[in-house]
């Protein structure tokens, strides 16, 4: 693919997240880095660009606004605190920039709907930056749980994502600060578990959401650890557990009428080049290896750039699948938070 | 070990469960079958004894009462419906017979306490017949979750046991009949999951038990599928899921502050000669294989016969560990049922 067809991505800030994503963009045949914006030192940004192998002609902007005005930027990646999402993502949409936004996409679904509206009005592509959804393994998992012969109908799913945050993280990280990422472990680790249970339920929203009576909050009221139950019809259910306070664990256990699925590293596979899941049913246990030629974050960038390319080069409309998925995930995050705040009362999702 | 030191076990009825246990007894160096009681045909019982390699001198009784009077019987195995447990187990204790009783041990803990009292008054050993607790793997699992260096402190545990019962089972099995095994999937599959979460919590009872809003009951009000949450202090929690309506799945996922544990076949290991569990922590994932020279049901019989032998041959007191564990498991089964019956209100265990 010639450079002319590559989607030109602008990056905000010189952080580790940007470092990781820049590698993914460099590995993507259909995307390139065209600009980076820094609010601190221009020299530091130049050095950051060089040490991370940005293209030599990458522009350095001294403000986010300036990057959003740059005609050589098609799309923007936003590794900024959740509280700032609505302001910057709507501005980017108004400027006609396609948007790759970290999770949680907003502090609540009402805020996210402002972003949705701005994207729709301005015809820009939206995707949230959760990478595991783009791993080729996830496609295979989706196929398995939708196979009525092998898996049957879903009955129950459990997902957890926990990691033991350092004392420093628990004191200073933006994810434990009400003024920055106010949803804590629920908006961070919990986001993935909610995606997992939606994936296994073919993206269908549950009828009710009930927080479990095991939440741990910090002094500022931020969730450090919590669980929740999700109910569909006929006893179909899901439970999640997410935590900053427990050993790294990334599980999906899904049980259908005919088959079961187990994944032990669904968020970040143990290996970058292959990913494994296990199925059982009909008396057999099978381990499935899925080769991943490119890392999952590159798969994400390629899918994002593909959708942007369809709009830019072929006049297509934005694809709304990823935006709907982000919205439904945010809706369930909000519902768990509402149930926690409301003495564990069930939240009914009908009409939301 | 000479035959004189073997504990002589009497069996009630000619069922598949008895067939399986008789193999376990035959493999146990410290136990032997001395009698079987049938309430149907004596000829059938003789044939059953022969085809299952019972010792040639096994006595055939035409009533349960007669077997309980037999001086050549030290201990009795009761594969009878739960509703009959309290009557027959207390009678056996009064007759001085040690007791191996299937799970659930009673319809509720008040009934079980009658059995406990009869055992204490008569100095007889009690054990419930859940075999996985006696697998050498379970000992290793217990060691791992109690290791503060490798596992740290428990934070969360999930356990499920489900199997897809046939239409015939769902219509006719004693486990779906209120007059027989009234606790349904909760007393059957759920029993194991509750044992698993107790094991991982070093047998400490939770503070509260709350049924989850996903129960499925049959027309007679018997639980076919349900889930529950168990809370200890400081956000430590467990969730279980048990079902007659979903594919065979037997999971433990336990998460500590430093390590995690996964078991995929905790009730009945995939292989009889070895059993596997996986741990992770400190950046490593390890698979642990535990060789099982004798099947887990034989390990159970040997432990039971060892305890009975201590009483019979050395004048020891009965060991109460297994009885306490059965009682605590029953207490939690009852609490889940109470929460289901009481509109999912939490049940507080303090003082029970």
PDB file of N, CA, C and O in Angstrom, chain A residues 155-156 158 160 162 164 212-214 216 229 231 234-235 237 239 241 245-249 251 253 255-260 262 264 270 280-282 285, chain B residues 155-156 158 160 162 164 210 212-214 216 229 231 234-235 237 239 241 245-249 251 253 255-260 262 264 270 280-282 285:
ATOM      1  N   UNK A 155     -25.747 -19.854  28.896  1.00  0.00           N
ATOM      2  CA  UNK A 155     -26.460 -19.949  30.176  1.00  0.00           C
ATOM      3  C   UNK A 155     -25.834 -19.057  31.239  1.00  0.00           C
ATOM      4  O   UNK A 155     -26.541 -18.428  32.012  1.00  0.00           O
ATOM      5  N   UNK A 156     -24.496 -19.060  31.282  1.00  0.00           N
ATOM      6  CA  UNK A 156     -23.842 -18.300  32.345  1.00  0.00           C
ATOM      7  C   UNK A 156     -22.437 -17.923  31.901  1.00  0.00           C
ATOM      8  O   UNK A 156     -21.763 -18.698  31.221  1.00  0.00           O
ATOM      9  N   UNK A 158     -18.797 -15.821  33.421  1.00  0.00           N
ATOM     10  CA  UNK A 158     -18.050 -15.150  34.480  1.00  0.00           C
ATOM     11  C   UNK A 158     -16.844 -14.499  33.827  1.00  0.00           C
ATOM     12  O   UNK A 158     -16.175 -15.118  32.997  1.00  0.00           O
ATOM     13  N   UNK A 160     -13.423 -11.915  34.925  1.00  0.00           N
ATOM     14  CA  UNK A 160     -12.741 -11.052  35.890  1.00  0.00           C
ATOM     15  C   UNK A 160     -11.482 -10.484  35.275  1.00  0.00           C
ATOM     16  O   UNK A 160     -10.868 -11.087  34.401  1.00  0.00           O
ATOM     17  N   UNK A 162      -8.309  -8.432  37.164  1.00  0.00           N
ATOM     18  CA  UNK A 162      -7.752  -7.794  38.360  1.00  0.00           C
ATOM     19  C   UNK A 162      -6.260  -7.640  38.180  1.00  0.00           C
ATOM     20  O   UNK A 162      -5.625  -8.386  37.432  1.00  0.00           O
ATOM     21  N   UNK A 164      -2.804  -6.232  40.817  1.00  0.00           N
ATOM     22  CA  UNK A 164      -2.419  -5.692  42.125  1.00  0.00           C
ATOM     23  C   UNK A 164      -1.653  -4.399  41.906  1.00  0.00           C
ATOM     24  O   UNK A 164      -0.469  -4.409  41.589  1.00  0.00           O
ATOM     25  N   UNK A 212     -22.736  -6.270  43.325  1.00  0.00           N
ATOM     26  CA  UNK A 212     -22.621  -7.233  44.421  1.00  0.00           C
ATOM     27  C   UNK A 212     -22.082  -6.513  45.661  1.00  0.00           C
ATOM     28  O   UNK A 212     -21.401  -5.492  45.554  1.00  0.00           O
ATOM     29  N   UNK A 213     -22.394  -7.090  46.806  1.00  0.00           N
ATOM     30  CA  UNK A 213     -22.095  -6.404  48.074  1.00  0.00           C
ATOM     31  C   UNK A 213     -20.649  -6.567  48.492  1.00  0.00           C
ATOM     32  O   UNK A 213     -20.360  -6.810  49.656  1.00  0.00           O
ATOM     33  N   UNK A 214     -19.726  -6.463  47.553  1.00  0.00           N
ATOM     34  CA  UNK A 214     -18.317  -6.662  47.900  1.00  0.00           C
ATOM     35  C   UNK A 214     -17.450  -5.513  47.413  1.00  0.00           C
ATOM     36  O   UNK A 214     -16.231  -5.657  47.316  1.00  0.00           O
ATOM     37  N   UNK A 216     -15.134  -2.331  47.165  1.00  0.00           N
ATOM     38  CA  UNK A 216     -14.171  -1.628  48.021  1.00  0.00           C
ATOM     39  C   UNK A 216     -13.932  -0.265  47.369  1.00  0.00           C
ATOM     40  O   UNK A 216     -13.575  -0.191  46.190  1.00  0.00           O
ATOM     41  N   UNK A 229     -23.740  -8.494  38.933  1.00  0.00           N
ATOM     42  CA  UNK A 229     -24.527  -9.547  38.274  1.00  0.00           C
ATOM     43  C   UNK A 229     -25.334  -8.910  37.159  1.00  0.00           C
ATOM     44  O   UNK A 229     -25.904  -7.828  37.337  1.00  0.00           O
ATOM     45  N   UNK A 231     -28.468  -9.894  34.370  1.00  0.00           N
ATOM     46  CA  UNK A 231     -29.491 -10.908  34.076  1.00  0.00           C
ATOM     47  C   UNK A 231     -30.151 -10.677  32.723  1.00  0.00           C
ATOM     48  O   UNK A 231     -30.586  -9.562  32.432  1.00  0.00           O
ATOM     49  N   UNK A 234     -34.771 -15.988  31.283  1.00  0.00           N
ATOM     50  CA  UNK A 234     -34.646 -17.436  31.503  1.00  0.00           C
ATOM     51  C   UNK A 234     -33.425 -17.847  32.321  1.00  0.00           C
ATOM     52  O   UNK A 234     -32.840 -18.900  32.072  1.00  0.00           O
ATOM     53  N   UNK A 235     -33.031 -17.005  33.267  1.00  0.00           N
ATOM     54  CA  UNK A 235     -31.926 -17.392  34.142  1.00  0.00           C
ATOM     55  C   UNK A 235     -30.552 -17.207  33.532  1.00  0.00           C
ATOM     56  O   UNK A 235     -29.543 -17.522  34.170  1.00  0.00           O
ATOM     57  N   UNK A 237     -27.271 -15.513  32.868  1.00  0.00           N
ATOM     58  CA  UNK A 237     -26.668 -14.543  33.774  1.00  0.00           C
ATOM     59  C   UNK A 237     -25.174 -14.399  33.530  1.00  0.00           C
ATOM     60  O   UNK A 237     -24.541 -15.262  32.918  1.00  0.00           O
ATOM     61  N   UNK A 239     -21.608 -12.819  35.768  1.00  0.00           N
ATOM     62  CA  UNK A 239     -21.017 -12.108  36.900  1.00  0.00           C
ATOM     63  C   UNK A 239     -19.639 -11.609  36.482  1.00  0.00           C
ATOM     64  O   UNK A 239     -18.929 -12.269  35.724  1.00  0.00           O
ATOM     65  N   UNK A 241     -16.018  -9.519  38.066  1.00  0.00           N
ATOM     66  CA  UNK A 241     -15.240  -9.048  39.216  1.00  0.00           C
ATOM     67  C   UNK A 241     -14.080  -8.250  38.649  1.00  0.00           C
ATOM     68  O   UNK A 241     -13.404  -8.703  37.712  1.00  0.00           O
ATOM     69  N   UNK A 245      -6.807  -4.588  43.425  1.00  0.00           N
ATOM     70  CA  UNK A 245      -6.262  -5.054  44.705  1.00  0.00           C
ATOM     71  C   UNK A 245      -5.935  -6.544  44.725  1.00  0.00           C
ATOM     72  O   UNK A 245      -5.689  -7.112  45.777  1.00  0.00           O
ATOM     73  N   UNK A 246      -5.970  -7.186  43.570  1.00  0.00           N
ATOM     74  CA  UNK A 246      -5.743  -8.638  43.540  1.00  0.00           C
ATOM     75  C   UNK A 246      -4.814  -8.984  42.389  1.00  0.00           C
ATOM     76  O   UNK A 246      -4.675  -8.225  41.425  1.00  0.00           O
ATOM     77  N   UNK A 247      -4.211 -10.149  42.506  1.00  0.00           N
ATOM     78  CA  UNK A 247      -3.223 -10.593  41.525  1.00  0.00           C
ATOM     79  C   UNK A 247      -3.764 -10.562  40.087  1.00  0.00           C
ATOM     80  O   UNK A 247      -4.942 -10.818  39.859  1.00  0.00           O
ATOM     81  N   UNK A 248      -2.875 -10.297  39.146  1.00  0.00           N
ATOM     82  CA  UNK A 248      -3.256 -10.220  37.726  1.00  0.00           C
ATOM     83  C   UNK A 248      -4.022 -11.476  37.285  1.00  0.00           C
ATOM     84  O   UNK A 248      -3.469 -12.589  37.299  1.00  0.00           O
ATOM     85  N   UNK A 249      -5.270 -11.299  36.911  1.00  0.00           N
ATOM     86  CA  UNK A 249      -6.113 -12.411  36.494  1.00  0.00           C
ATOM     87  C   UNK A 249      -7.059 -11.880  35.420  1.00  0.00           C
ATOM     88  O   UNK A 249      -7.618 -10.798  35.580  1.00  0.00           O
ATOM     89  N   UNK A 251      -9.909 -13.570  33.189  1.00  0.00           N
ATOM     90  CA  UNK A 251     -10.635 -14.798  32.885  1.00  0.00           C
ATOM     91  C   UNK A 251     -11.948 -14.563  32.164  1.00  0.00           C
ATOM     92  O   UNK A 251     -12.670 -13.612  32.480  1.00  0.00           O
ATOM     93  N   UNK A 253     -15.048 -17.417  31.660  1.00  0.00           N
ATOM     94  CA  UNK A 253     -15.601 -18.775  31.691  1.00  0.00           C
ATOM     95  C   UNK A 253     -17.044 -18.656  31.223  1.00  0.00           C
ATOM     96  O   UNK A 253     -17.856 -18.011  31.884  1.00  0.00           O
ATOM     97  N   UNK A 255     -20.505 -20.661  29.800  1.00  0.00           N
ATOM     98  CA  UNK A 255     -21.127 -21.984  29.796  1.00  0.00           C
ATOM     99  C   UNK A 255     -22.406 -21.932  28.968  1.00  0.00           C
ATOM    100  O   UNK A 255     -23.316 -21.151  29.260  1.00  0.00           O
ATOM    101  N   UNK A 256     -22.433 -22.751  27.924  1.00  0.00           N
ATOM    102  CA  UNK A 256     -23.635 -22.879  27.106  1.00  0.00           C
ATOM    103  C   UNK A 256     -24.344 -24.178  27.420  1.00  0.00           C
ATOM    104  O   UNK A 256     -23.940 -24.930  28.309  1.00  0.00           O
ATOM    105  N   UNK A 257     -25.411 -24.457  26.699  1.00  0.00           N
ATOM    106  CA  UNK A 257     -26.122 -25.709  26.934  1.00  0.00           C
ATOM    107  C   UNK A 257     -25.317 -26.908  26.448  1.00  0.00           C
ATOM    108  O   UNK A 257     -25.452 -28.009  26.968  1.00  0.00           O
ATOM    109  N   UNK A 258     -24.439 -26.709  25.471  1.00  0.00           N
ATOM    110  CA  UNK A 258     -23.691 -27.840  24.909  1.00  0.00           C
ATOM    111  C   UNK A 258     -22.177 -27.740  25.063  1.00  0.00           C
ATOM    112  O   UNK A 258     -21.479 -28.743  24.908  1.00  0.00           O
ATOM    113  N   UNK A 259     -21.682 -26.554  25.289  1.00  0.00           N
ATOM    114  CA  UNK A 259     -20.235 -26.387  25.350  1.00  0.00           C
ATOM    115  C   UNK A 259     -19.838 -25.320  26.353  1.00  0.00           C
ATOM    116  O   UNK A 259     -20.684 -24.550  26.826  1.00  0.00           O
ATOM    117  N   UNK A 260     -18.553 -25.301  26.664  1.00  0.00           N
ATOM    118  CA  UNK A 260     -18.014 -24.306  27.595  1.00  0.00           C
ATOM    119  C   UNK A 260     -16.737 -23.712  27.008  1.00  0.00           C
ATOM    120  O   UNK A 260     -16.055 -24.361  26.210  1.00  0.00           O
ATOM    121  N   UNK A 262     -13.147 -21.361  28.023  1.00  0.00           N
ATOM    122  CA  UNK A 262     -12.278 -20.791  29.053  1.00  0.00           C
ATOM    123  C   UNK A 262     -11.161 -20.000  28.399  1.00  0.00           C
ATOM    124  O   UNK A 262     -10.517 -20.491  27.469  1.00  0.00           O
ATOM    125  N   UNK A 264      -7.850 -17.489  29.751  1.00  0.00           N
ATOM    126  CA  UNK A 264      -7.125 -17.101  30.965  1.00  0.00           C
ATOM    127  C   UNK A 264      -6.342 -15.804  30.825  1.00  0.00           C
ATOM    128  O   UNK A 264      -5.721 -15.365  31.782  1.00  0.00           O
ATOM    129  N   UNK A 270      -0.795 -13.968  26.969  1.00  0.00           N
ATOM    130  CA  UNK A 270       0.540 -14.248  27.509  1.00  0.00           C
ATOM    131  C   UNK A 270       1.619 -14.094  26.437  1.00  0.00           C
ATOM    132  O   UNK A 270       2.722 -13.655  26.707  1.00  0.00           O
ATOM    133  N   UNK A 280     -14.828 -27.018  25.805  1.00  0.00           N
ATOM    134  CA  UNK A 280     -15.189 -28.383  26.169  1.00  0.00           C
ATOM    135  C   UNK A 280     -16.647 -28.607  25.822  1.00  0.00           C
ATOM    136  O   UNK A 280     -17.431 -27.671  25.748  1.00  0.00           O
ATOM    137  N   UNK A 281     -16.967 -29.863  25.623  1.00  0.00           N
ATOM    138  CA  UNK A 281     -18.329 -30.225  25.251  1.00  0.00           C
ATOM    139  C   UNK A 281     -18.320 -31.601  24.615  1.00  0.00           C
ATOM    140  O   UNK A 281     -17.306 -32.002  24.032  1.00  0.00           O
ATOM    141  N   UNK A 282     -19.407 -32.328  24.776  1.00  0.00           N
ATOM    142  CA  UNK A 282     -19.498 -33.659  24.175  1.00  0.00           C
ATOM    143  C   UNK A 282     -18.398 -34.588  24.644  1.00  0.00           C
ATOM    144  O   UNK A 282     -17.939 -35.449  23.882  1.00  0.00           O
ATOM    145  N   UNK A 285     -12.248 -32.064  25.565  1.00  0.00           N
ATOM    146  CA  UNK A 285     -11.653 -30.777  25.917  1.00  0.00           C
ATOM    147  C   UNK A 285     -10.658 -30.439  24.807  1.00  0.00           C
ATOM    148  O   UNK A 285      -9.820 -31.274  24.460  1.00  0.00           O
TER     149      UNK A 285
ATOM    150  N   UNK B 155      -8.798 -12.831  47.845  1.00  0.00           N
ATOM    151  CA  UNK B 155      -9.621 -11.657  47.531  1.00  0.00           C
ATOM    152  C   UNK B 155     -10.963 -12.057  46.927  1.00  0.00           C
ATOM    153  O   UNK B 155     -12.000 -11.504  47.265  1.00  0.00           O
ATOM    154  N   UNK B 156     -10.917 -13.016  46.012  1.00  0.00           N
ATOM    155  CA  UNK B 156     -12.158 -13.372  45.320  1.00  0.00           C
ATOM    156  C   UNK B 156     -12.062 -14.792  44.806  1.00  0.00           C
ATOM    157  O   UNK B 156     -10.986 -15.236  44.383  1.00  0.00           O
ATOM    158  N   UNK B 158     -14.403 -17.785  42.473  1.00  0.00           N
ATOM    159  CA  UNK B 158     -15.574 -18.172  41.677  1.00  0.00           C
ATOM    160  C   UNK B 158     -15.542 -19.681  41.549  1.00  0.00           C
ATOM    161  O   UNK B 158     -14.481 -20.259  41.289  1.00  0.00           O
ATOM    162  N   UNK B 160     -17.997 -22.948  39.832  1.00  0.00           N
ATOM    163  CA  UNK B 160     -19.254 -23.417  39.228  1.00  0.00           C
ATOM    164  C   UNK B 160     -19.173 -24.910  38.997  1.00  0.00           C
ATOM    165  O   UNK B 160     -18.094 -25.478  38.807  1.00  0.00           O
ATOM    166  N   UNK B 162     -21.768 -27.364  36.752  1.00  0.00           N
ATOM    167  CA  UNK B 162     -23.016 -27.527  35.992  1.00  0.00           C
ATOM    168  C   UNK B 162     -22.920 -28.790  35.164  1.00  0.00           C
ATOM    169  O   UNK B 162     -21.822 -29.237  34.823  1.00  0.00           O
ATOM    170  N   UNK B 164     -25.537 -30.792  31.986  1.00  0.00           N
ATOM    171  CA  UNK B 164     -26.797 -30.720  31.237  1.00  0.00           C
ATOM    172  C   UNK B 164     -27.557 -32.026  31.461  1.00  0.00           C
ATOM    173  O   UNK B 164     -27.260 -33.049  30.850  1.00  0.00           O
ATOM    174  N   UNK B 210     -25.989 -14.155  49.773  1.00  0.00           N
ATOM    175  CA  UNK B 210     -27.071 -13.545  49.012  1.00  0.00           C
ATOM    176  C   UNK B 210     -27.267 -14.326  47.720  1.00  0.00           C
ATOM    177  O   UNK B 210     -26.324 -14.452  46.929  1.00  0.00           O
ATOM    178  N   UNK B 212     -28.352 -14.871  43.936  1.00  0.00           N
ATOM    179  CA  UNK B 212     -28.373 -13.972  42.780  1.00  0.00           C
ATOM    180  C   UNK B 212     -29.702 -14.143  42.045  1.00  0.00           C
ATOM    181  O   UNK B 212     -30.346 -15.195  42.129  1.00  0.00           O
ATOM    182  N   UNK B 213     -30.070 -13.093  41.325  1.00  0.00           N
ATOM    183  CA  UNK B 213     -31.413 -13.062  40.729  1.00  0.00           C
ATOM    184  C   UNK B 213     -31.488 -13.851  39.431  1.00  0.00           C
ATOM    185  O   UNK B 213     -32.088 -13.413  38.462  1.00  0.00           O
ATOM    186  N   UNK B 214     -30.885 -15.030  39.413  1.00  0.00           N
ATOM    187  CA  UNK B 214     -30.895 -15.808  38.170  1.00  0.00           C
ATOM    188  C   UNK B 214     -31.360 -17.236  38.407  1.00  0.00           C
ATOM    189  O   UNK B 214     -31.122 -18.111  37.582  1.00  0.00           O
ATOM    190  N   UNK B 216     -33.401 -20.612  38.483  1.00  0.00           N
ATOM    191  CA  UNK B 216     -34.441 -21.260  37.674  1.00  0.00           C
ATOM    192  C   UNK B 216     -34.998 -22.402  38.530  1.00  0.00           C
ATOM    193  O   UNK B 216     -34.243 -23.256  38.999  1.00  0.00           O
ATOM    194  N   UNK B 229     -23.809 -15.123  46.070  1.00  0.00           N
ATOM    195  CA  UNK B 229     -22.637 -14.352  46.488  1.00  0.00           C
ATOM    196  C   UNK B 229     -22.404 -14.575  47.972  1.00  0.00           C
ATOM    197  O   UNK B 229     -23.362 -14.599  48.756  1.00  0.00           O
ATOM    198  N   UNK B 231     -19.974 -13.100  51.199  1.00  0.00           N
ATOM    199  CA  UNK B 231     -19.095 -11.985  51.590  1.00  0.00           C
ATOM    200  C   UNK B 231     -18.402 -12.249  52.910  1.00  0.00           C
ATOM    201  O   UNK B 231     -19.059 -12.606  53.891  1.00  0.00           O
ATOM    202  N   UNK B 234     -13.791  -6.943  54.372  1.00  0.00           N
ATOM    203  CA  UNK B 234     -12.862  -6.217  53.492  1.00  0.00           C
ATOM    204  C   UNK B 234     -13.039  -6.526  52.005  1.00  0.00           C
ATOM    205  O   UNK B 234     -12.064  -6.567  51.246  1.00  0.00           O
ATOM    206  N   UNK B 235     -14.269  -6.787  51.589  1.00  0.00           N
ATOM    207  CA  UNK B 235     -14.511  -7.009  50.168  1.00  0.00           C
ATOM    208  C   UNK B 235     -14.155  -8.398  49.674  1.00  0.00           C
ATOM    209  O   UNK B 235     -14.302  -8.689  48.481  1.00  0.00           O
ATOM    210  N   UNK B 237     -14.756 -11.957  48.639  1.00  0.00           N
ATOM    211  CA  UNK B 237     -16.048 -12.453  48.170  1.00  0.00           C
ATOM    212  C   UNK B 237     -15.897 -13.728  47.373  1.00  0.00           C
ATOM    213  O   UNK B 237     -14.812 -14.069  46.892  1.00  0.00           O
ATOM    214  N   UNK B 239     -18.372 -16.069  44.425  1.00  0.00           N
ATOM    215  CA  UNK B 239     -19.628 -16.323  43.719  1.00  0.00           C
ATOM    216  C   UNK B 239     -19.629 -17.776  43.266  1.00  0.00           C
ATOM    217  O   UNK B 239     -18.592 -18.339  42.916  1.00  0.00           O
ATOM    218  N   UNK B 241     -22.031 -20.716  40.901  1.00  0.00           N
ATOM    219  CA  UNK B 241     -23.104 -20.982  39.946  1.00  0.00           C
ATOM    220  C   UNK B 241     -23.239 -22.488  39.864  1.00  0.00           C
ATOM    221  O   UNK B 241     -22.234 -23.205  39.737  1.00  0.00           O
ATOM    222  N   UNK B 245     -28.740 -27.412  33.974  1.00  0.00           N
ATOM    223  CA  UNK B 245     -29.231 -26.989  32.653  1.00  0.00           C
ATOM    224  C   UNK B 245     -28.127 -26.497  31.728  1.00  0.00           C
ATOM    225  O   UNK B 245     -28.418 -25.933  30.670  1.00  0.00           O
ATOM    226  N   UNK B 246     -26.871 -26.704  32.096  1.00  0.00           N
ATOM    227  CA  UNK B 246     -25.777 -26.185  31.270  1.00  0.00           C
ATOM    228  C   UNK B 246     -24.683 -27.237  31.153  1.00  0.00           C
ATOM    229  O   UNK B 246     -24.579 -28.151  31.977  1.00  0.00           O
ATOM    230  N   UNK B 247     -23.893 -27.077  30.127  1.00  0.00           N
ATOM    231  CA  UNK B 247     -22.825 -28.033  29.819  1.00  0.00           C
ATOM    232  C   UNK B 247     -21.913 -28.316  31.028  1.00  0.00           C
ATOM    233  O   UNK B 247     -21.650 -27.430  31.835  1.00  0.00           O
ATOM    234  N   UNK B 248     -21.425 -29.543  31.096  1.00  0.00           N
ATOM    235  CA  UNK B 248     -20.542 -29.961  32.192  1.00  0.00           C
ATOM    236  C   UNK B 248     -19.365 -28.996  32.357  1.00  0.00           C
ATOM    237  O   UNK B 248     -18.542 -28.857  31.458  1.00  0.00           O
ATOM    238  N   UNK B 249     -19.321 -28.338  33.508  1.00  0.00           N
ATOM    239  CA  UNK B 249     -18.264 -27.369  33.789  1.00  0.00           C
ATOM    240  C   UNK B 249     -17.988 -27.430  35.287  1.00  0.00           C
ATOM    241  O   UNK B 249     -18.927 -27.471  36.082  1.00  0.00           O
ATOM    242  N   UNK B 251     -15.409 -25.557  37.690  1.00  0.00           N
ATOM    243  CA  UNK B 251     -14.344 -24.570  37.770  1.00  0.00           C
ATOM    244  C   UNK B 251     -14.108 -24.043  39.178  1.00  0.00           C
ATOM    245  O   UNK B 251     -15.064 -23.819  39.934  1.00  0.00           O
ATOM    246  N   UNK B 253     -11.835 -20.610  40.212  1.00  0.00           N
ATOM    247  CA  UNK B 253     -10.896 -19.528  39.927  1.00  0.00           C
ATOM    248  C   UNK B 253     -10.745 -18.743  41.221  1.00  0.00           C
ATOM    249  O   UNK B 253     -11.713 -18.149  41.692  1.00  0.00           O
ATOM    250  N   UNK B 255      -8.503 -15.888  43.415  1.00  0.00           N
ATOM    251  CA  UNK B 255      -7.563 -14.784  43.223  1.00  0.00           C
ATOM    252  C   UNK B 255      -7.113 -14.259  44.575  1.00  0.00           C
ATOM    253  O   UNK B 255      -7.939 -13.827  45.385  1.00  0.00           O
ATOM    254  N   UNK B 256      -5.818 -14.323  44.813  1.00  0.00           N
ATOM    255  CA  UNK B 256      -5.242 -13.767  46.031  1.00  0.00           C
ATOM    256  C   UNK B 256      -4.534 -12.463  45.719  1.00  0.00           C
ATOM    257  O   UNK B 256      -4.544 -11.983  44.582  1.00  0.00           O
ATOM    258  N   UNK B 257      -3.908 -11.888  46.721  1.00  0.00           N
ATOM    259  CA  UNK B 257      -3.184 -10.638  46.474  1.00  0.00           C
ATOM    260  C   UNK B 257      -1.927 -10.879  45.646  1.00  0.00           C
ATOM    261  O   UNK B 257      -1.478 -10.003  44.923  1.00  0.00           O
ATOM    262  N   UNK B 258      -1.354 -12.088  45.715  1.00  0.00           N
ATOM    263  CA  UNK B 258      -0.098 -12.349  45.001  1.00  0.00           C
ATOM    264  C   UNK B 258      -0.185 -13.443  43.946  1.00  0.00           C
ATOM    265  O   UNK B 258       0.699 -13.547  43.093  1.00  0.00           O
ATOM    266  N   UNK B 259      -1.192 -14.292  44.033  1.00  0.00           N
ATOM    267  CA  UNK B 259      -1.279 -15.403  43.094  1.00  0.00           C
ATOM    268  C   UNK B 259      -2.713 -15.740  42.750  1.00  0.00           C
ATOM    269  O   UNK B 259      -3.650 -15.272  43.398  1.00  0.00           O
ATOM    270  N   UNK B 260      -2.864 -16.545  41.711  1.00  0.00           N
ATOM    271  CA  UNK B 260      -4.194 -16.989  41.287  1.00  0.00           C
ATOM    272  C   UNK B 260      -4.159 -18.492  41.049  1.00  0.00           C
ATOM    273  O   UNK B 260      -3.111 -19.059  40.740  1.00  0.00           O
ATOM    274  N   UNK B 262      -6.377 -21.806  39.161  1.00  0.00           N
ATOM    275  CA  UNK B 262      -7.441 -22.244  38.254  1.00  0.00           C
ATOM    276  C   UNK B 262      -7.521 -23.764  38.241  1.00  0.00           C
ATOM    277  O   UNK B 262      -6.503 -24.435  38.099  1.00  0.00           O
ATOM    278  N   UNK B 264     -10.099 -26.793  36.428  1.00  0.00           N
ATOM    279  CA  UNK B 264     -11.163 -26.939  35.435  1.00  0.00           C
ATOM    280  C   UNK B 264     -11.972 -28.213  35.595  1.00  0.00           C
ATOM    281  O   UNK B 264     -12.921 -28.432  34.848  1.00  0.00           O
ATOM    282  N   UNK B 270     -10.405 -35.007  34.943  1.00  0.00           N
ATOM    283  CA  UNK B 270     -10.495 -35.605  33.600  1.00  0.00           C
ATOM    284  C   UNK B 270      -9.833 -36.972  33.573  1.00  0.00           C
ATOM    285  O   UNK B 270     -10.282 -37.884  32.893  1.00  0.00           O
ATOM    286  N   UNK B 280      -0.806 -18.873  38.895  1.00  0.00           N
ATOM    287  CA  UNK B 280      -0.059 -17.775  38.286  1.00  0.00           C
ATOM    288  C   UNK B 280       0.246 -16.747  39.360  1.00  0.00           C
ATOM    289  O   UNK B 280      -0.458 -16.653  40.371  1.00  0.00           O
ATOM    290  N   UNK B 281       1.291 -15.999  39.102  1.00  0.00           N
ATOM    291  CA  UNK B 281       1.727 -14.992  40.062  1.00  0.00           C
ATOM    292  C   UNK B 281       3.167 -14.633  39.776  1.00  0.00           C
ATOM    293  O   UNK B 281       3.919 -15.470  39.255  1.00  0.00           O
ATOM    294  N   UNK B 282       3.537 -13.402  40.076  1.00  0.00           N
ATOM    295  CA  UNK B 282       4.906 -12.966  39.855  1.00  0.00           C
ATOM    296  C   UNK B 282       5.355 -13.115  38.416  1.00  0.00           C
ATOM    297  O   UNK B 282       6.520 -13.400  38.139  1.00  0.00           O
ATOM    298  N   UNK B 285       3.214 -18.435  34.930  1.00  0.00           N
ATOM    299  CA  UNK B 285       2.069 -19.339  34.945  1.00  0.00           C
ATOM    300  C   UNK B 285       2.628 -20.754  35.064  1.00  0.00           C
ATOM    301  O   UNK B 285       3.523 -21.129  34.299  1.00  0.00           O
TER     302      UNK B 285
END
